[in-house]
């Protein structure tokens, strides 16, 4: 595959990209770029796709908190193409098929170009079936008013808008990554989940019963009406407890770490510590697992709508039987508490589905965590190189990359797997008991962890603004 990549190197190097800053970007400017992109993101999520029928279906509805964007808007695809392309690249690299040395500049350019090319392909791959299958339906009134009743033209226009929105997400992500604070993907997830939480606490609209959906309006309405508290508010209280517990657990776990002592070889007495967090690979591998599940469910829905029900049948976006029902993630207590309502499945079937969900999240969390660490340059080999280039060494050990790598191998691979398994289990538990708002347990878990890491990065940026010499010391210049 190396020869093939060499042939496509001019194309990969010419992929459109946001220009990187030539020097240091002041922290205030980073905040300005981040806030500007956040404002643009919210603006685009409120611009509806022109010509789209209100009867269209959002196949990623239950994954919306993870995929960001907004249903029926220009950003309908959200971060789905970016994450799917990352999954493909990580699987190729993990299997040894893709061999690109990202430690040198040429390898980095080729890898980023290949990733960008795959993202463009995934935008088309995700948008085209949505339009072709009739899930994203053209509005007949728009076709009649503007295009003489030509529905194909409206469908083509919807497809182009989906692709443009997908490209805008890619470019906004690059702007935040290069010019702002954190990453665009993380920022968009936090924005979507925060919006969902506010809506979950304050929404006055009624649902399937006479009471509002939002936590506080519902609490007030049930309290003043004298209705049965446990019957109408029991699951809401459970969701509140789960939300608070998940928040506290993630904050605690993010601060749990093993610190490897370092000493500078040239500056006598200069010491530092390299932290290996329990969630070393962050919670982003959970996005990969959930998006992989979402893509599988999307394929099952397309087949079901086409009359091919060998893998299961769907009602709207929800699988109701077959293999697709068993491998679909559980998103709320109503999906498995068979003693509260009729679910249409035997208890053993529900328990089997829960077991499959737990297995997928635990195994997937561990595997994708390992892939993520390798791809992001956080494995023992790359960290050893970074430590050596910074002029640091572990006291009592020779200043040699191989020695450092062997020492780090005691911790990094094991902690990566343990962290992936733990986050997978925590994500399942959060989904089983539900959280406030339609954000899902995994969405809340991601938002809290990403916010905590953003806080750490902001603190780090402020320190480097106060002590500029630290930028060159840590390779931030």
GROMACS .gro file of N, CA and C in nm, residues 196-293:
model
  294
  196UNK      N    1  -2.882   2.028   2.512
  196UNK     CA    2  -2.977   1.924   2.550
  196UNK      C    3  -3.006   1.925   2.700
  197UNK      N    4  -2.903   1.951   2.781
  197UNK     CA    5  -2.922   1.955   2.927
  197UNK      C    6  -3.010   2.073   2.968
  198UNK      N    7  -2.984   2.189   2.909
  198UNK     CA    8  -3.068   2.306   2.940
  198UNK      C    9  -3.213   2.279   2.902
  199UNK      N   10  -3.231   2.218   2.785
  199UNK     CA   11  -3.365   2.184   2.740
  199UNK      C   12  -3.429   2.080   2.832
  200UNK      N   13  -3.348   1.985   2.880
  200UNK     CA   14  -3.399   1.881   2.969
  200UNK      C   15  -3.441   1.934   3.105
  201UNK      N   16  -3.379   2.041   3.150
  201UNK     CA   17  -3.416   2.100   3.279
  201UNK      C   18  -3.532   2.198   3.269
  202UNK      N   19  -3.546   2.269   3.154
  202UNK     CA   20  -3.638   2.383   3.149
  202UNK      C   21  -3.751   2.370   3.047
  203UNK      N   22  -3.757   2.262   2.970
  203UNK     CA   23  -3.857   2.249   2.864
  203UNK      C   24  -3.999   2.244   2.921
  204UNK      N   25  -4.088   2.335   2.875
  204UNK     CA   26  -4.226   2.341   2.924
  204UNK      C   27  -4.322   2.262   2.836
  205UNK      N   28  -4.274   2.208   2.724
  205UNK     CA   29  -4.364   2.134   2.635
  205UNK      C   30  -4.405   2.002   2.700
  206UNK      N   31  -4.528   1.959   2.672
  206UNK     CA   32  -4.578   1.833   2.727
  206UNK      C   33  -4.536   1.716   2.639
  207UNK      N   34  -4.529   1.598   2.700
  207UNK     CA   35  -4.491   1.477   2.628
  207UNK      C   36  -4.609   1.384   2.611
  208UNK      N   37  -4.589   1.257   2.648
  208UNK     CA   38  -4.695   1.157   2.633
  208UNK      C   39  -4.800   1.166   2.743
  209UNK      N   40  -4.769   1.238   2.851
  209UNK     CA   41  -4.867   1.259   2.958
  209UNK      C   42  -4.897   1.410   2.969
  210UNK      N   43  -4.987   1.450   3.057
  210UNK     CA   44  -5.027   1.592   3.062
  210UNK      C   45  -4.921   1.686   3.118
  211UNK      N   46  -4.807   1.635   3.162
  211UNK     CA   47  -4.709   1.718   3.231
  211UNK      C   48  -4.592   1.755   3.139
  212UNK      N   49  -4.524   1.868   3.168
  212UNK     CA   50  -4.410   1.911   3.086
  212UNK      C   51  -4.296   1.809   3.087
  213UNK      N   52  -4.209   1.819   2.986
  213UNK     CA   53  -4.096   1.727   2.973
  213UNK      C   54  -3.981   1.770   3.064
  214UNK      N   55  -3.956   1.900   3.074
  214UNK     CA   56  -3.844   1.952   3.151
  214UNK      C   57  -3.851   1.916   3.298
  215UNK      N   58  -3.735   1.898   3.360
  215UNK     CA   59  -3.729   1.850   3.499
  215UNK      C   60  -3.801   1.946   3.595
  216UNK      N   61  -3.763   2.072   3.596
  216UNK     CA   62  -3.822   2.167   3.692
  216UNK      C   63  -3.969   2.199   3.661
  217UNK      N   64  -4.006   2.225   3.536
  217UNK     CA   65  -4.149   2.244   3.508
  217UNK      C   66  -4.232   2.121   3.542
  218UNK      N   67  -4.178   2.004   3.518
  218UNK     CA   68  -4.250   1.880   3.548
  218UNK      C   69  -4.266   1.862   3.699
  219UNK      N   70  -4.159   1.891   3.773
  219UNK     CA   71  -4.165   1.881   3.919
  219UNK      C   72  -4.271   1.976   3.975
  220UNK      N   73  -4.274   2.098   3.924
  220UNK     CA   74  -4.372   2.196   3.971
  220UNK      C   75  -4.515   2.153   3.936
  221UNK      N   76  -4.534   2.107   3.811
  221UNK     CA   77  -4.669   2.070   3.766
  221UNK      C   78  -4.722   1.949   3.843
  222UNK      N   79  -4.637   1.849   3.865
  222UNK     CA   80  -4.681   1.729   3.938
  222UNK      C   81  -4.707   1.763   4.085
  223UNK      N   82  -4.622   1.849   4.143
  223UNK     CA   83  -4.641   1.887   4.282
  223UNK      C   84  -4.770   1.963   4.307
  224UNK      N   85  -4.805   2.052   4.214
  224UNK     CA   86  -4.927   2.132   4.232
  224UNK      C   87  -5.054   2.057   4.194
  225UNK      N   88  -5.041   1.952   4.111
  225UNK     CA   89  -5.160   1.878   4.067
  225UNK      C   90  -5.199   1.766   4.163
  226UNK      N   91  -5.105   1.726   4.250
  226UNK     CA   92  -5.133   1.617   4.343
  226UNK      C   93  -5.126   1.480   4.279
  227UNK      N   94  -5.065   1.468   4.160
  227UNK     CA   95  -5.053   1.339   4.091
  227UNK      C   96  -4.954   1.249   4.164
  228UNK      N   97  -4.958   1.120   4.130
  228UNK     CA   98  -4.869   1.021   4.191
  228UNK      C   99  -4.724   1.055   4.156
  229UNK      N  100  -4.645   1.089   4.257
  229UNK     CA  101  -4.508   1.136   4.235
  229UNK      C  102  -4.420   1.029   4.173
  230UNK      N  103  -4.422   0.908   4.229
  230UNK     CA  104  -4.336   0.801   4.179
  230UNK      C  105  -4.375   0.759   4.038
  231UNK      N  106  -4.504   0.758   4.009
  231UNK     CA  107  -4.549   0.715   3.877
  231UNK      C  108  -4.506   0.811   3.768
  232UNK      N  109  -4.517   0.942   3.795
  232UNK     CA  110  -4.491   1.041   3.691
  232UNK      C  111  -4.353   1.106   3.701
  233UNK      N  112  -4.284   1.087   3.815
  233UNK     CA  113  -4.156   1.157   3.832
  233UNK      C  114  -4.043   1.064   3.876
  234UNK      N  115  -4.072   0.934   3.891
  234UNK     CA  116  -3.971   0.840   3.939
  234UNK      C  117  -3.850   0.831   3.848
  235UNK      N  118  -3.873   0.814   3.716
  235UNK     CA  119  -3.760   0.803   3.622
  235UNK      C  120  -3.684   0.934   3.611
  236UNK      N  121  -3.752   1.047   3.630
  236UNK     CA  122  -3.684   1.177   3.625
  236UNK      C  123  -3.588   1.193   3.743
  237UNK      N  124  -3.630   1.148   3.861
  237UNK     CA  125  -3.541   1.153   3.978
  237UNK      C  126  -3.421   1.062   3.959
  238UNK      N  127  -3.447   0.944   3.900
  238UNK     CA  128  -3.337   0.851   3.871
  238UNK      C  129  -3.239   0.914   3.773
  239UNK      N  130  -3.292   0.984   3.672
  239UNK     CA  131  -3.206   1.051   3.574
  239UNK      C  132  -3.123   1.161   3.638
  240UNK      N  133  -3.182   1.235   3.733
  240UNK     CA  134  -3.108   1.341   3.802
  240UNK      C  135  -2.994   1.283   3.884
  241UNK      N  136  -3.023   1.175   3.958
  241UNK     CA  137  -2.919   1.110   4.039
  241UNK      C  138  -2.807   1.059   3.949
  242UNK      N  139  -2.844   0.994   3.837
  242UNK     CA  140  -2.743   0.942   3.744
  242UNK      C  141  -2.658   1.055   3.687
  243UNK      N  142  -2.721   1.166   3.651
  243UNK     CA  143  -2.648   1.280   3.595
  243UNK      C  144  -2.544   1.333   3.694
  244UNK      N  145  -2.585   1.351   3.820
  244UNK     CA  146  -2.494   1.402   3.922
  244UNK      C  147  -2.381   1.303   3.948
  245UNK      N  148  -2.414   1.174   3.958
  245UNK     CA  149  -2.312   1.071   3.986
  245UNK      C  150  -2.211   1.064   3.872
  246UNK      N  151  -2.259   1.063   3.747
  246UNK     CA  152  -2.169   1.058   3.632
  246UNK      C  153  -2.075   1.178   3.632
  247UNK      N  154  -2.128   1.296   3.661
  247UNK     CA  155  -2.046   1.418   3.666
  247UNK      C  156  -1.936   1.403   3.770
  248UNK      N  157  -1.971   1.358   3.890
  248UNK     CA  158  -1.874   1.347   3.999
  248UNK      C  159  -1.770   1.239   3.970
  249UNK      N  160  -1.815   1.125   3.916
  249UNK     CA  161  -1.722   1.015   3.887
  249UNK      C  162  -1.621   1.056   3.782
  250UNK      N  163  -1.667   1.122   3.675
  250UNK     CA  164  -1.576   1.162   3.567
  250UNK      C  165  -1.474   1.264   3.617
  251UNK      N  166  -1.518   1.362   3.695
  251UNK     CA  167  -1.425   1.461   3.749
  251UNK      C  168  -1.321   1.394   3.838
  252UNK      N  169  -1.364   1.297   3.920
  252UNK     CA  170  -1.269   1.226   4.007
  252UNK      C  171  -1.171   1.142   3.925
  253UNK      N  172  -1.224   1.069   3.828
  253UNK     CA  173  -1.139   0.979   3.749
  253UNK      C  174  -1.041   1.059   3.664
  254UNK      N  175  -1.084   1.175   3.612
  254UNK     CA  176  -0.994   1.258   3.532
  254UNK      C  177  -0.874   1.306   3.613
  255UNK      N  178  -0.890   1.316   3.745
  255UNK     CA  179  -0.779   1.361   3.830
  255UNK      C  180  -0.698   1.244   3.885
  256UNK      N  181  -0.738   1.120   3.852
  256UNK     CA  182  -0.664   1.002   3.897
  256UNK      C  183  -0.555   0.970   3.797
  257UNK      N  184  -0.432   0.961   3.842
  257UNK     CA  185  -0.321   0.944   3.748
  257UNK      C  186  -0.200   0.882   3.818
  258UNK      N  187  -0.112   0.826   3.736
  258UNK     CA  188   0.021   0.786   3.781
  258UNK      C  189   0.119   0.888   3.725
  259UNK      N  190   0.205   0.941   3.809
  259UNK     CA  191   0.300   1.044   3.766
  259UNK      C  192   0.440   0.986   3.760
  260UNK      N  193   0.499   0.990   3.641
  260UNK     CA  194   0.634   0.939   3.621
  260UNK      C  195   0.734   1.053   3.640
  261UNK      N  196   0.827   1.042   3.735
  261UNK     CA  197   0.921   1.151   3.762
  261UNK      C  198   1.020   1.171   3.648
  262UNK      N  199   1.050   1.297   3.617
  262UNK     CA  200   1.145   1.331   3.512
  262UNK      C  201   1.244   1.434   3.566
  263UNK      N  202   1.365   1.430   3.514
  263UNK     CA  203   1.468   1.528   3.550
  263UNK      C  204   1.534   1.577   3.423
  264UNK      N  205   1.569   1.706   3.419
  264UNK     CA  206   1.632   1.764   3.301
  264UNK      C  207   1.782   1.734   3.304
  265UNK      N  208   1.833   1.694   3.188
  265UNK     CA  209   1.975   1.655   3.181
  265UNK      C  210   2.068   1.776   3.179
  266UNK      N  211   2.018   1.891   3.131
  266UNK     CA  212   2.106   2.008   3.117
  266UNK      C  213   2.089   2.108   3.231
  267UNK      N  214   1.970   2.116   3.287
  267UNK     CA  215   1.941   2.213   3.393
  267UNK      C  216   1.937   2.139   3.525
  268UNK      N  217   2.035   2.160   3.605
  268UNK     CA  218   2.045   2.089   3.733
  268UNK      C  219   1.931   2.131   3.827
  269UNK      N  220   1.865   2.033   3.881
  269UNK     CA  221   1.755   2.058   3.974
  269UNK      C  222   1.620   2.077   3.909
  270UNK      N  223   1.618   2.086   3.775
  270UNK     CA  224   1.489   2.102   3.705
  270UNK      C  225   1.419   1.966   3.697
  271UNK      N  226   1.303   1.958   3.756
  271UNK     CA  227   1.229   1.831   3.759
  271UNK      C  228   1.085   1.853   3.711
  272UNK      N  229   1.027   1.746   3.664
  272UNK     CA  230   0.888   1.750   3.617
  272UNK      C  231   0.829   1.611   3.635
  273UNK      N  232   0.702   1.599   3.601
  273UNK     CA  233   0.634   1.469   3.608
  273UNK      C  234   0.550   1.451   3.483
  274UNK      N  235   0.554   1.329   3.430
  274UNK     CA  236   0.470   1.296   3.315
  274UNK      C  237   0.347   1.221   3.366
  275UNK      N  238   0.226   1.280   3.353
  275UNK     CA  239   0.107   1.215   3.408
  275UNK      C  240   0.049   1.112   3.312
  276UNK      N  241   0.020   0.993   3.363
  276UNK     CA  242  -0.052   0.891   3.287
  276UNK      C  243  -0.188   0.875   3.354
  277UNK      N  244  -0.289   0.938   3.296
  277UNK     CA  245  -0.422   0.937   3.357
  277UNK      C  246  -0.487   0.800   3.345
  278UNK      N  247  -0.583   0.776   3.436
  278UNK     CA  248  -0.660   0.652   3.427
  278UNK      C  249  -0.736   0.647   3.295
  279UNK      N  250  -0.791   0.762   3.254
  279UNK     CA  251  -0.854   0.768   3.121
  279UNK      C  252  -0.749   0.825   3.026
  280UNK      N  253  -0.645   0.748   3.000
  280UNK     CA  254  -0.529   0.796   2.925
  280UNK      C  255  -0.566   0.831   2.782
  281UNK      N  256  -0.653   0.751   2.722
  281UNK     CA  257  -0.690   0.773   2.582
  281UNK      C  258  -0.805   0.871   2.568
  282UNK      N  259  -0.845   0.935   2.678
  282UNK     CA  260  -0.962   1.023   2.684
  282UNK      C  261  -1.088   0.940   2.657
  283UNK      N  262  -1.201   1.007   2.647
  283UNK     CA  263  -1.327   0.936   2.622
  283UNK      C  264  -1.364   0.937   2.474
  284UNK      N  265  -1.280   0.995   2.390
  284UNK     CA  266  -1.312   1.001   2.248
  284UNK      C  267  -1.325   0.865   2.181
  285UNK      N  268  -1.251   0.760   2.223
  285UNK     CA  269  -1.277   0.628   2.165
  285UNK      C  270  -1.421   0.582   2.180
  286UNK      N  271  -1.492   0.632   2.283
  286UNK     CA  272  -1.634   0.596   2.299
  286UNK      C  273  -1.716   0.649   2.182
  287UNK      N  274  -1.675   0.765   2.128
  287UNK     CA  275  -1.743   0.818   2.010
  287UNK      C  276  -1.728   0.720   1.895
  288UNK      N  277  -1.608   0.665   1.880
  288UNK     CA  278  -1.583   0.571   1.770
  288UNK      C  279  -1.672   0.449   1.783
  289UNK      N  280  -1.686   0.397   1.905
  289UNK     CA  281  -1.770   0.278   1.925
  289UNK      C  282  -1.916   0.310   1.893
  290UNK      N  283  -1.967   0.420   1.946
  290UNK     CA  284  -2.107   0.455   1.924
  290UNK      C  285  -2.135   0.489   1.778
  291UNK      N  286  -2.043   0.558   1.712
  291UNK     CA  287  -2.064   0.591   1.571
  291UNK      C  288  -2.060   0.465   1.486
  292UNK      N  289  -1.975   0.369   1.521
  292UNK     CA  290  -1.973   0.241   1.451
  292UNK      C  291  -2.109   0.172   1.466
  293UNK      N  292  -2.165   0.175   1.587
  293UNK     CA  293  -2.298   0.119   1.608
  293UNK      C  294  -2.403   0.194   1.526
   0.00000   0.00000   0.00000
